[in-house]
Tab-separated table of C-alpha atoms in Angstrom:
chain	number	residue	atom	x	y	z
A	1	MET	CA	2.084	14.697	-4.235
A	2	SER	CA	3.188	17.609	-6.081
A	3	PRO	CA	5.708	16.570	-8.837
A	4	VAL	CA	9.364	17.446	-7.636
A	5	SER	CA	13.017	17.531	-8.613
A	6	ARG	CA	15.031	14.810	-6.754
A	7	ALA	CA	17.896	15.930	-4.572
A	8	ARG	CA	19.688	12.597	-5.436
A	9	LYS	CA	18.705	10.517	-8.626
A	10	LYS	CA	20.225	7.151	-7.597
A	11	ALA	CA	17.628	5.156	-5.835
A	12	PRO	CA	18.500	2.943	-2.992
A	13	GLN	CA	19.095	-0.650	-3.481
A	14	PRO	CA	17.800	-3.605	-1.448
A	15	VAL	CA	19.949	-5.611	1.028
A	16	THR	CA	20.289	-8.687	-1.361
A	17	HIS	CA	23.981	-9.434	-1.042
A	18	SER	CA	26.362	-10.187	1.785
A	19	VAL	CA	26.277	-7.435	4.808
A	20	THR	CA	30.210	-7.161	4.706
A	21	GLY	CA	30.244	-6.563	0.853
A	22	LEU	CA	27.251	-3.783	1.567
A	23	PHE	CA	29.402	-1.927	4.142
A	24	LYS	CA	32.500	-1.989	1.949
A	25	GLU	CA	30.372	-0.124	-0.989
A	26	ILE	CA	29.130	2.324	1.730
A	27	LEU	CA	32.610	3.068	2.790
A	28	ASN	CA	33.480	3.540	-0.965
A	29	ASP	CA	30.504	6.066	-1.574
A	30	PHE	CA	31.594	8.151	1.310
A	31	SER	CA	35.253	8.134	0.307
A	32	ALA	CA	34.475	9.180	-2.632
A	33	LEU	CA	32.787	12.348	-1.244
A	34	GLY	CA	35.997	14.617	-1.950
A	35	ALA	CA	37.607	17.054	0.278
A	36	ASP	CA	34.361	19.772	0.127
A	37	PRO	CA	31.460	18.217	-0.127
A	38	GLU	CA	27.830	20.259	0.606
A	39	PRO	CA	26.797	19.192	4.218
A	40	ALA	CA	23.406	18.603	2.297
A	41	ASP	CA	24.719	15.970	-0.070
A	42	VAL	CA	26.332	14.406	3.037
A	43	GLU	CA	23.123	13.862	4.975
A	44	LEU	CA	21.173	12.658	2.101
A	45	LEU	CA	23.934	9.911	1.235
A	46	ALA	CA	23.500	9.332	5.044
A	47	SER	CA	20.106	8.820	4.891
A	48	GLU	CA	19.475	6.953	1.683
A	49	VAL	CA	22.043	4.337	3.289
A	50	LEU	CA	20.342	4.094	6.216
A	51	GLY	CA	17.105	3.831	4.086
A	52	GLN	CA	18.206	0.667	2.888
A	53	PHE	CA	18.453	-1.194	6.147
A	54	ARG	CA	14.445	0.204	7.476
A	55	ASP	CA	12.982	-2.836	6.034
A	56	VAL	CA	15.500	-5.811	6.697
A	57	PRO	CA	14.319	-8.161	9.285
A	58	LEU	CA	16.087	-9.419	12.171
A	59	GLU	CA	16.561	-12.247	13.910
A	60	ASP	CA	16.204	-12.578	17.813
A	61	GLY	CA	19.411	-11.025	19.326
A	62	GLU	CA	20.494	-9.803	16.061
A	63	GLU	CA	21.867	-5.941	16.251
A	64	PRO	CA	20.363	-3.318	13.870
A	65	LEU	CA	22.403	-2.862	10.624
A	66	GLY	CA	22.846	0.703	11.263
A	67	LEU	CA	24.797	-0.496	14.531
A	68	GLU	CA	26.377	-3.269	12.528
A	69	LEU	CA	27.727	-0.828	10.169
A	70	ILE	CA	29.230	1.790	12.695
A	71	ALA	CA	30.980	-0.999	14.086
A	72	PHE	CA	32.452	-2.255	10.810
A	73	ALA	CA	33.206	1.441	10.126
A	74	GLN	CA	35.100	1.774	13.153
A	75	ARG	CA	37.595	-1.153	12.793
A	76	LYS	CA	38.835	0.538	9.486
A	77	ILE	CA	41.589	2.890	9.674
A	78	THR	CA	40.306	5.076	6.114
A	79	PRO	CA	39.333	8.691	5.356
A	80	GLY	CA	35.858	6.405	4.445
A	81	ALA	CA	35.275	5.371	7.792
A	82	ALA	CA	35.998	8.534	9.371
A	83	ALA	CA	33.518	10.108	7.144
A	84	LEU	CA	30.648	7.922	7.048
A	85	LEU	CA	31.095	7.777	11.280
A	86	ALA	CA	30.961	11.730	11.105
A	87	ALA	CA	27.944	11.672	8.997
A	88	LEU	CA	26.062	8.719	11.229
A	89	LYS	CA	26.689	10.571	14.504
A	90	VAL	CA	24.635	13.413	13.246
A	91	VAL	CA	21.745	11.702	10.913
A	92	ALA	CA	21.278	8.167	12.511
A	93	GLU	CA	18.129	8.088	13.473
A	94	THR	CA	18.394	6.949	17.147
A	95	ASP	CA	20.362	8.586	20.326
A	96	VAL	CA	21.658	5.084	20.151
A	97	GLU	CA	23.253	4.776	17.097
A	98	ARG	CA	24.336	8.427	17.077
A	99	LYS	CA	26.280	8.242	20.180
A	100	ALA	CA	27.764	4.752	18.776
A	101	ALA	CA	28.849	6.673	15.793
A	102	ASP	CA	30.535	9.475	18.111
A	103	ALA	CA	32.565	7.024	20.019
A	104	GLY	CA	33.398	5.006	16.595
A	105	LEU	CA	34.559	8.391	15.033
A	106	GLU	CA	36.833	9.106	18.324
A	107	VAL	CA	38.448	5.467	18.083
A	108	VAL	CA	39.078	6.307	14.454
A	109	LEU	CA	40.457	9.713	14.786
A	110	GLY	CA	42.720	8.352	17.504
A	111	ARG	CA	44.474	6.067	14.920
A	112	GLY	CA	45.630	9.070	12.828
A	113	ILE	CA	43.043	9.478	10.351
A	114	PRO	CA	42.093	13.087	10.198
A	115	GLU	CA	38.250	14.450	10.825
A	116	PRO	CA	36.642	15.404	7.814
A	117	THR	CA	37.020	19.320	7.178
A	118	TRP	CA	33.148	19.273	6.348
A	119	ALA	CA	32.070	17.323	9.393
A	120	PRO	CA	31.296	20.462	11.775
A	121	GLY	CA	28.810	21.913	9.202
A	122	LEU	CA	26.324	18.616	8.990
A	123	GLY	CA	22.855	19.521	10.768
A	124	GLN	CA	23.886	23.016	10.848
A	125	VAL	CA	20.271	23.685	9.078
A	126	THR	CA	17.829	26.910	9.435
A	127	ALA	CA	14.377	26.547	9.155
A	128	GLY	CA	12.637	28.640	6.619
A	129	GLU	CA	8.974	28.486	6.101
A	130	CYS	CA	6.392	25.810	5.895
A	131	TRP	CA	3.081	25.242	3.564
A	132	ARG	CA	0.421	22.778	3.541
A	133	THR	CA	-1.760	22.404	0.767
A	134	GLY	CA	-4.841	19.565	0.711
A	135	ASP	CA	-8.291	18.893	-0.339
A	136	VAL	CA	-10.995	21.091	2.052
A	137	TYR	CA	-12.257	17.748	3.426
A	138	GLY	CA	-8.924	17.050	5.314
A	139	ASP	CA	-8.301	13.487	3.653
A	140	GLU	CA	-4.900	14.520	2.780
A	141	SER	CA	-2.407	17.372	3.254
A	142	SER	CA	1.141	18.000	1.647
A	143	LEU	CA	3.421	19.726	4.238
A	144	LEU	CA	6.546	21.581	2.628
A	145	CYS	CA	9.176	23.066	4.891
A	146	ALA	CA	12.046	24.785	3.658
A	147	PHE	CA	15.709	24.473	5.033
A	148	SER	CA	18.788	25.802	4.526
A	149	HIS	CA	22.331	25.056	4.749
A	150	GLY	CA	23.747	28.644	4.183
A	151	ASP	CA	23.010	29.850	0.722
A	152	ARG	CA	21.685	26.422	-0.304
A	153	VAL	CA	17.711	25.930	0.170
A	154	HIS	CA	16.188	22.619	0.201
A	155	GLY	CA	12.498	21.393	0.537
A	156	LEU	CA	10.863	18.372	2.595
A	157	LEU	CA	7.819	17.320	0.973
A	158	ALA	CA	5.525	15.358	3.219
A	159	LEU	CA	2.162	13.979	2.433
A	160	LEU	CA	0.179	13.353	5.128
A	161	ASP	CA	-2.902	11.076	5.365
A	162	PHE	CA	-5.482	11.848	8.035
A	163	THR	CA	-7.703	8.881	6.880
A	164	GLU	CA	-5.098	7.085	9.138
A	165	GLY	CA	-4.217	9.510	11.962
A	166	GLY	CA	-2.323	12.123	9.980
A	167	ARG	CA	0.561	9.605	9.499
A	168	VAL	CA	3.309	10.335	6.758
A	169	ARG	CA	2.804	8.099	3.608
A	170	ASP	CA	5.505	9.501	1.793
A	171	LEU	CA	8.618	11.726	1.830
A	172	VAL	CA	10.713	13.437	-0.551
A	173	VAL	CA	13.422	16.186	-0.850
A	174	ILE	CA	13.180	18.960	-3.619
A	175	GLU	CA	15.918	20.996	-4.371
A	176	ARG	CA	13.942	24.115	-5.362
A	177	PRO	CA	11.100	24.309	-2.534
A	178	ASP	CA	10.030	27.973	-4.230
A	179	GLU	CA	9.105	26.087	-7.338
A	180	VAL	CA	6.801	23.752	-5.442
A	181	LEU	CA	5.530	26.374	-3.383
A	182	ALA	CA	4.474	27.983	-6.596
A	183	GLN	CA	2.862	24.880	-8.166
A	184	MET	CA	0.757	24.803	-4.808
A	185	ARG	CA	-0.083	28.314	-5.187
A	186	GLU	CA	-1.370	27.481	-8.785
A	187	GLN	CA	-3.385	24.790	-7.699
A	188	ALA	CA	-5.109	26.630	-4.667
A	189	ASP	CA	-6.019	29.627	-7.076
A	190	ALA	CA	-7.263	26.877	-9.696
A	191	ASP	CA	-10.212	25.575	-7.614
A	192	PRO	CA	-10.070	27.264	-4.293
A	193	GLU	CA	-13.268	25.579	-3.478
A	194	LEU	CA	-11.705	22.309	-3.001
A	195	VAL	CA	-7.942	22.916	-2.450
A	196	VAL	CA	-6.887	24.944	0.546
A	197	LEU	CA	-3.428	26.394	0.883
A	198	GLU	CA	-2.195	27.799	4.238
A	199	ALA	CA	0.976	28.525	6.225
A	200	VAL	CA	1.823	26.149	8.900
A	201	ASP	CA	3.696	27.488	12.162
A	202	LEU	CA	6.890	25.964	12.466
A	203	ALA	CA	6.457	24.534	15.876
A	204	GLU	CA	2.771	22.964	14.297
A	205	ALA	CA	4.904	21.545	11.585
A	206	HIS	CA	7.428	19.953	13.522
A	207	ARG	CA	4.305	18.179	15.219
A	208	LEU	CA	2.781	17.119	12.215
A	209	LEU	CA	6.224	15.563	10.775
A	210	SER	CA	7.306	13.723	14.289
A	211	ASP	CA	3.771	12.467	15.002
A	212	GLY	CA	3.165	11.419	11.234
A	213	LEU	CA	6.509	9.643	10.873
A	214	ALA	CA	5.933	7.971	14.636
A	215	ALA	CA	2.445	6.823	13.458
A	216	THR	CA	3.746	5.592	9.884
A	217	ASP	CA	6.529	3.611	11.874
A	218	HIS	CA	4.700	2.235	14.219
A	219	LEU	CA	2.690	0.059	11.539
A	220	ASP	CA	3.919	-4.016	10.663
A	221	ASP	CA	3.507	-3.158	7.140
A	222	ALA	CA	2.807	0.434	6.311
A	223	ASP	CA	1.821	1.445	2.687
A	224	VAL	CA	4.487	4.008	2.124
A	225	GLY	CA	5.750	5.730	-0.958
A	226	GLU	CA	8.959	4.388	-2.833
A	227	ASP	CA	11.231	7.123	-1.260
A	228	TYR	CA	9.790	7.318	2.348
A	229	ALA	CA	12.761	4.729	3.600
A	230	ARG	CA	15.069	7.306	1.533
A	231	PHE	CA	14.638	10.410	2.967
A	232	HIS	CA	13.651	9.068	6.580
A	233	ALA	CA	16.842	9.982	8.426
A	234	VAL	CA	17.286	13.196	6.826
A	235	ALA	CA	13.653	14.274	7.853
A	236	LEU	CA	14.187	13.220	11.023
A	237	THR	CA	17.576	15.122	11.261
A	238	TRP	CA	15.753	18.592	9.541
A	239	SER	CA	13.096	18.559	11.909
A	240	ARG	CA	15.203	18.964	15.009
A	241	ALA	CA	15.906	22.506	13.231
A	242	LEU	CA	12.219	23.264	13.803
A	243	PRO	CA	10.806	24.810	17.182
A	244	GLU	CA	9.651	22.008	19.773
A	245	PRO	CA	6.131	21.383	19.444
A	246	ALA	CA	3.756	22.277	21.967
A	247	LEU	CA	2.149	19.614	23.924
A	248	VAL	CA	-1.530	18.644	22.292
A	249	PRO	CA	-4.251	18.143	24.914
A	250	GLU	CA	-5.205	14.477	24.707
A	251	VAL	CA	-8.424	13.465	23.137
A	252	ALA	CA	-10.943	12.697	25.519
A	253	ALA	CA	-13.131	9.248	24.449
A	254	TRP	CA	-16.769	9.527	23.751
A	255	SER	CA	-19.014	8.224	26.444
A	256	ASP	CA	-21.530	5.742	25.271
A	257	ASP	CA	-24.298	8.324	25.880
A	258	GLU	CA	-22.473	10.856	23.773
A	259	ARG	CA	-22.325	8.200	20.847
A	260	ALA	CA	-25.928	7.307	21.165
A	261	ALA	CA	-26.697	11.098	21.053
A	262	VAL	CA	-24.428	11.788	17.860
A	263	VAL	CA	-26.026	9.059	16.280
A	264	GLU	CA	-29.534	9.959	17.273
A	265	GLN	CA	-29.413	13.185	15.503
A	266	PHE	CA	-28.093	11.198	12.062
A	267	VAL	CA	-30.902	9.351	12.157
A	268	ALA	CA	-33.291	11.916	12.545
A	269	ALA	CA	-31.927	13.894	9.657
A	270	SER	CA	-31.020	10.799	7.568
A	271	GLY	CA	-34.732	10.332	6.258
A	272	GLU	CA	-33.748	6.408	5.854
A	273	ASP	CA	-34.972	3.543	7.812
A	274	ALA	CA	-34.317	4.522	11.363
A	275	ASP	CA	-32.637	0.758	12.175
A	276	ALA	CA	-30.435	0.875	9.282
A	277	ALA	CA	-29.817	4.165	9.750
A	278	ARG	CA	-28.563	3.708	13.601
A	279	VAL	CA	-26.650	0.806	12.928
A	280	ILE	CA	-24.755	2.040	9.957
A	281	GLY	CA	-24.292	5.628	11.234
A	282	GLY	CA	-23.037	3.994	14.605
A	283	LEU	CA	-20.620	2.132	12.543
A	284	LEU	CA	-19.403	5.178	10.851
A	285	LEU	CA	-18.743	7.496	13.884
A	286	GLU	CA	-16.632	4.289	15.205
A	287	HIS	CA	-15.012	4.450	12.290
A	288	GLY	CA	-14.028	8.251	12.863
A	289	LEU	CA	-13.321	7.677	16.489
A	290	ARG	CA	-10.836	5.018	15.603
A	291	THR	CA	-9.301	6.852	12.544
A	292	ASP	CA	-9.710	10.421	13.092
A	293	PRO	CA	-10.198	10.595	16.687
A	294	ALA	CA	-9.550	14.156	16.803
A	295	ASN	CA	-12.409	14.926	14.431
A	296	PRO	CA	-14.609	11.988	14.091
A	297	LEU	CA	-17.220	13.430	12.575
A	298	ARG	CA	-15.278	14.741	9.813
A	299	VAL	CA	-16.388	13.764	5.986
A	300	GLY	CA	-14.325	13.276	3.268
A	301	PRO	CA	-14.199	10.725	-0.130
A	302	GLU	CA	-11.201	9.039	1.175
A	303	LYS	CA	-12.533	8.526	4.725
A	304	ILE	CA	-15.381	7.294	3.165
A	305	ALA	CA	-13.764	4.613	0.849
A	306	ARG	CA	-11.546	3.396	3.852
A	307	PHE	CA	-14.713	2.767	5.840
A	308	LEU	CA	-16.337	0.650	2.719
A	309	GLU	CA	-13.040	-1.139	2.597
A	310	GLY	CA	-13.466	-1.919	6.412
A	311	VAL	CA	-17.121	-3.273	6.192
A	312	LEU	CA	-15.853	-5.274	2.917
A	313	GLY	CA	-13.004	-6.659	5.128
A	314	GLU	CA	-15.288	-7.218	7.873
A	315	GLU	CA	-13.457	-4.732	10.226
A	316	TYR	CA	-16.932	-3.823	11.048
A	317	GLU	CA	-19.889	-5.992	11.289
A	318	LEU	CA	-22.862	-5.655	9.409
A	319	ASP	CA	-26.127	-7.674	9.332
A	320	THR	CA	-27.117	-9.078	5.831
A	321	ASP	CA	-30.387	-7.538	6.773
A	322	HIS	CA	-28.567	-3.951	6.237
A	323	GLN	CA	-26.182	-4.401	3.184
A	324	ASP	CA	-28.557	-3.019	1.129
A	325	ALA	CA	-29.253	0.270	3.145
A	326	VAL	CA	-25.460	0.739	2.988
A	327	GLU	CA	-25.641	2.909	-0.278
A	328	PRO	CA	-28.693	5.097	1.032
A	329	VAL	CA	-27.169	5.557	4.565
A	330	VAL	CA	-23.707	6.514	3.366
A	331	LEU	CA	-24.919	8.989	1.326
A	332	ALA	CA	-27.301	10.358	3.896
A	333	TRP	CA	-24.351	10.426	6.300
A	334	VAL	CA	-22.042	12.396	3.743
A	335	GLN	CA	-24.861	15.284	3.285
A	336	TRP	CA	-25.404	15.425	7.374
A	337	ALA	CA	-21.714	15.489	7.857
A	338	ALA	CA	-21.061	17.979	5.158
A	339	ALA	CA	-23.815	20.486	6.404
A	340	ARG	CA	-22.225	20.066	10.051
A	341	ALA	CA	-19.162	21.071	8.634
A	342	GLY	CA	-20.460	24.084	6.299
A	343	LEU	CA	-18.640	22.603	3.059
A	344	THR	CA	-19.635	24.876	-0.073
A	345	GLU	CA	-22.171	23.383	-2.615
A	346	THR	CA	-19.288	22.846	-4.811
A	347	ALA	CA	-17.388	20.851	-2.150
A	348	VAL	CA	-20.666	18.793	-1.348
A	349	ALA	CA	-21.162	17.932	-5.335
A	350	ALA	CA	-17.784	16.831	-5.740
A	351	LEU	CA	-17.717	14.812	-2.451
A	352	ASP	CA	-21.159	13.249	-3.803
A	353	GLU	CA	-19.790	12.303	-6.742
A	354	ALA	CA	-16.775	10.657	-5.257
A	355	VAL	CA	-18.848	8.666	-2.534
A	356	ALA	CA	-21.176	7.359	-5.208
A	357	ASP	CA	-18.185	6.147	-7.498
A	358	TYR	CA	-17.044	4.554	-4.194
A	359	LEU	CA	-20.418	2.834	-3.437
A	360	SER	CA	-20.662	1.627	-6.922
A	361	GLU	CA	-17.332	-0.301	-6.658
A	362	TYR	CA	-18.484	-1.400	-3.055
A	363	ALA	CA	-21.594	-2.840	-4.780
A	364	ASP	CA	-19.932	-4.845	-7.482
A	365	GLU	CA	-17.330	-6.305	-4.930
A	366	ASP	CA	-19.761	-6.808	-2.040
A	367	ASP	CA	-20.388	-10.772	-3.471
A	368	SER	CA	-19.098	-13.614	-1.464
A	369	PRO	CA	-16.925	-16.147	-3.352
A	370	LEU	CA	-19.828	-18.228	-3.405
A	371	GLU	CA	-21.879	-15.845	-5.299
A	372	ARG	CA	-19.034	-15.382	-7.777
A	373	TYR	CA	-18.499	-18.746	-8.676
A	374	PHE	CA	-22.244	-19.472	-9.555
A	375	GLY	CA	-23.384	-16.209	-10.992
A	376	ASP	CA	-24.046	-18.149	-13.961
A	377	VAL	CA	-26.388	-20.734	-12.761
A	378	GLY	CA	-29.876	-21.059	-10.772
A	379	ASP	CA	-30.744	-22.751	-7.513
A	380	LEU	CA	-28.952	-25.793	-6.824
A	381	SER	CA	-29.406	-27.965	-4.032
A	382	PRO	CA	-26.698	-28.253	-1.088
A	383	THR	CA	-25.406	-31.361	-2.068
A	384	GLU	CA	-25.112	-30.180	-5.707
A	385	LEU	CA	-23.955	-26.690	-4.881
A	386	ALA	CA	-20.633	-28.476	-3.032
A	387	ASP	CA	-19.954	-30.422	-5.748
A	388	ALA	CA	-19.959	-28.040	-8.471
A	389	LEU	CA	-18.164	-25.482	-5.970
A	390	GLU	CA	-15.431	-27.933	-5.744
A	391	ARG	CA	-15.175	-28.510	-9.463
A	392	ARG	CA	-14.902	-24.742	-10.205
A	393	MET	CA	-12.671	-23.794	-7.664
A	394	PHE	CA	-10.373	-26.684	-9.159
A	395	ALA	CA	-10.832	-25.312	-12.578
A	396	VAL	CA	-10.460	-21.815	-11.198
A	397	PRO	CA	-8.742	-21.477	-7.951
A	398	SER	CA	-8.059	-18.015	-7.820
A	399	LEU	CA	-10.543	-15.086	-8.755
A	400	THR	CA	-7.699	-12.381	-8.596
A	401	THR	CA	-4.743	-11.900	-11.501
A	402	GLU	CA	-2.166	-8.864	-11.774
A	403	ILE	CA	-2.566	-6.604	-14.955
A	404	GLU	CA	-0.146	-3.674	-15.081
A	405	ASP	CA	1.379	-4.248	-11.619
A	406	GLU	CA	-2.320	-3.677	-10.386
A	407	GLU	CA	-4.356	-6.648	-8.842
A	408	VAL	CA	-7.692	-6.910	-10.498
A	409	ASP	CA	-10.514	-9.471	-9.697
A	410	LEU	CA	-12.043	-11.092	-12.853
A	411	ASP	CA	-15.556	-12.566	-13.448
A	412	PRO	CA	-15.112	-16.320	-14.262
A	413	THR	CA	-18.443	-16.774	-15.279
A	414	ASP	CA	-17.494	-14.644	-18.486
A	415	PRO	CA	-15.254	-17.195	-20.971
A	416	GLU	CA	-13.215	-14.373	-22.075
A	417	GLN	CA	-12.098	-13.560	-18.233
A	418	ARG	CA	-11.744	-16.875	-17.136
A	419	ARG	CA	-9.405	-17.586	-20.076
A	420	ALA	CA	-7.531	-14.576	-18.876
A	421	LEU	CA	-7.048	-16.137	-15.428
A	422	VAL	CA	-5.787	-19.652	-16.965
A	423	ILE	CA	-3.316	-17.611	-18.987
A	424	ALA	CA	-1.998	-15.716	-15.674
A	425	GLU	CA	-1.967	-19.016	-14.392
A	426	ALA	CA	-0.009	-20.801	-16.650
A	427	ASP	CA	3.552	-21.361	-16.637
A	428	GLU	CA	5.660	-18.783	-19.439
A	429	ASP	CA	7.117	-21.496	-21.048
A	430	GLU	CA	3.842	-23.375	-21.998
A	431	GLU	CA	3.511	-24.233	-25.468
A	432	GLU	CA	0.771	-21.993	-26.672
A	433	GLN	CA	-1.106	-25.428	-28.198
A	434	ARG	CA	-1.064	-26.904	-24.705
A	435	LEU	CA	-2.255	-23.791	-23.332
A	436	VAL	CA	-5.223	-23.576	-25.674
A	437	LEU	CA	-5.781	-26.972	-24.729
A	438	ARG	CA	-5.667	-26.100	-20.687
A	439	ALA	CA	-8.235	-23.332	-21.407
A	440	THR	CA	-10.350	-26.006	-23.273
A	441	ILE	CA	-10.344	-28.094	-20.328
A	442	VAL	CA	-10.987	-25.530	-17.594
A	443	ASP	CA	-13.944	-24.498	-19.680
A	444	GLN	CA	-14.872	-28.224	-19.594
A	445	LEU	CA	-14.773	-28.473	-15.899
A	446	TRP	CA	-16.424	-25.086	-15.595
A	447	ASP	CA	-19.512	-26.315	-17.346
A	448	ASP	CA	-19.006	-29.925	-16.523
A	449	GLU	CA	-19.380	-30.987	-20.148
A	450	PRO	CA	-18.185	-33.695	-20.602
A	451	ALA	CA	-18.782	-34.584	-16.843
A	452	GLU	CA	-16.178	-37.216	-17.811
A	453	ALA	CA	-13.512	-35.091	-17.024
A	454	TRP	CA	-14.516	-34.469	-13.582
A	455	LEU	CA	-14.571	-38.164	-12.809
A	456	ALA	CA	-11.060	-38.199	-14.123
A	457	VAL	CA	-10.262	-35.439	-11.863
A	458	GLN	CA	-11.625	-37.298	-9.077
A	459	ARG	CA	-9.757	-40.712	-9.798
A	460	LEU	CA	-6.352	-38.787	-10.069
A	461	GLN	CA	-6.922	-36.893	-6.809
A	462	GLU	CA	-7.517	-40.513	-5.343
A	463	GLY	CA	-3.916	-41.165	-6.466
A	464	GLU	CA	-2.363	-38.343	-4.644
A	465	LEU	CA	-1.626	-36.339	-7.648
A	466	ASP	CA	-1.553	-32.572	-7.290
A	467	ARG	CA	-3.414	-30.260	-9.414
A	468	ASP	CA	-0.782	-29.671	-11.983
A	469	GLU	CA	-0.451	-33.141	-12.336
A	470	ILE	CA	-3.453	-33.601	-12.632
A	471	PHE	CA	-3.917	-30.653	-15.792
A	472	GLU	CA	-0.979	-32.237	-17.491
A	473	GLN	CA	-2.437	-35.974	-17.697
A	474	LEU	CA	-6.052	-34.007	-18.744
A	475	ILE	CA	-4.128	-32.140	-21.385
A	476	ASP	CA	-2.267	-35.142	-22.668
A	477	ALA	CA	-5.360	-37.030	-23.155
A	478	LEU	CA	-7.211	-34.432	-25.102
A	479	GLU	CA	-4.010	-33.882	-27.108
A	480	SER	CA	-3.793	-37.415	-28.122
A	481	SER	CA	-7.436	-37.188	-29.896
A	482	LEU	CA	-6.648	-33.966	-31.736
A	483	LEU	CA	-7.525	-34.617	-35.356
A	484	ASP	CA	-6.300	-31.178	-36.563
A	485	THR	CA	-3.291	-29.449	-34.922
A	486	GLU	CA	-4.254	-26.279	-36.799
A	487	THR	CA	-7.686	-26.070	-35.295
A	488	LEU	CA	-7.306	-28.211	-32.432
A	489	GLU	CA	-10.512	-30.118	-33.741
A	490	TYR	CA	-10.491	-33.558	-31.560
A	491	ASP	CA	-12.239	-36.869	-31.735
A	492	ALA	CA	-14.864	-36.780	-28.504
A	493	ASP	CA	-15.106	-40.066	-28.107
A	494	GLY	CA	-11.551	-40.667	-28.564
A	495	TYR	CA	-10.987	-38.109	-25.797
A	496	LEU	CA	-13.449	-39.713	-23.541
A	497	GLU	CA	-11.949	-43.216	-24.009
A	498	ALA	CA	-8.527	-41.485	-22.852
A	499	LEU	CA	-9.936	-39.914	-19.955
A	500	ALA	CA	-11.643	-43.109	-18.975
A	501	GLU	CA	-7.904	-44.887	-19.168
A	502	LEU	CA	-6.595	-41.911	-16.373
């Protein structure tokens, strides 16, 4: 999504304190609007308020917080309550909430509080032009629509993800849509073979927005941008100013014969092992039908990346005999599908490069936990394997840590990466010396040297101690045998005696 100037700078805060206290703060915000705010500012404030409630879980029988807020405001005889209810009468996301806000406003007005003079201007928005830009593959697209309240124009920018059915992944309101459109033009002009910019019919823009928002809102745990909730209500409000979209014919289901025929076309063109091409090509088609039913054979780097994630996550069952064929068959599919789509040589080259990178990541990650724990040893008997796995998993229970807010997988067979996992797991207030000793014991358990360390762990486990308690005793035993606290040199015999006493 292009860099934008945000319409409001205040980020919504999560609901973490009492609901009553939060509702009072909201009424104060609306009381502070003044006598003549811009309608767009009122709508954005209401959207921001409602956005705070989107991810709040409700117990059985509980009303949505939007309805609770409306009931709370209805009981107040204040201009702030009238302002809030006037805003929610227009911006609330459901008919039920808008009708409740309308009824609540009538109650407050009936008690002598005047209706805000700006209330009739809410929702009186006029749609302007809509444009979309995206990659030539059709994986993602940024949809920009201009909306005006009189002379003041805002833009609504939505990031659409067509690898997940065209759902909206992020929303933002911008103050100068003309500047963002200029950026879109620059991007398309700079790379016309990879970036597409086109005007969008207003009814089609309405369909893309409404269908995309609905697709995201139906997910239990949607991955969305930080501004999605904040601008969700105002996006629904402003999109009502767009013409109603035409009905789109329902996508016809593919028959088994149609699926088999397309897969055989790919097999014939692929030049790969027919059995592997048939199996993996079938899974690629299944992925397209599931995530992109209107255009299942469309090919793009992100679409292929999601397919590989599905193979790794076992969404698509792949026989172990075909694991080694994933890379050549996927590359063959990319070439075949790109030719069908008529992509330019430049687009195909960029696609190949991106997919090759994803396949490289797939190959690196396509290791079972067992392989990752035993990448540094030879063959073991089943008994030795079971004992060693238990020992190493006790030493290093997780292979994942967080670095710069991103989860990464580390290789425990690499001593440096193993120590990084130890540091990530340790308490922040653990003394440096004990942390070094902890890492030393992890190395001992990993290498089973001395073997007495693992024997001590097994004895302590019989005493029903948890892992943290066991490590504390092991560290105490090693610390008691130190000869030099500077170099952390220790008496090996003394350490073995300490272990034997555990």
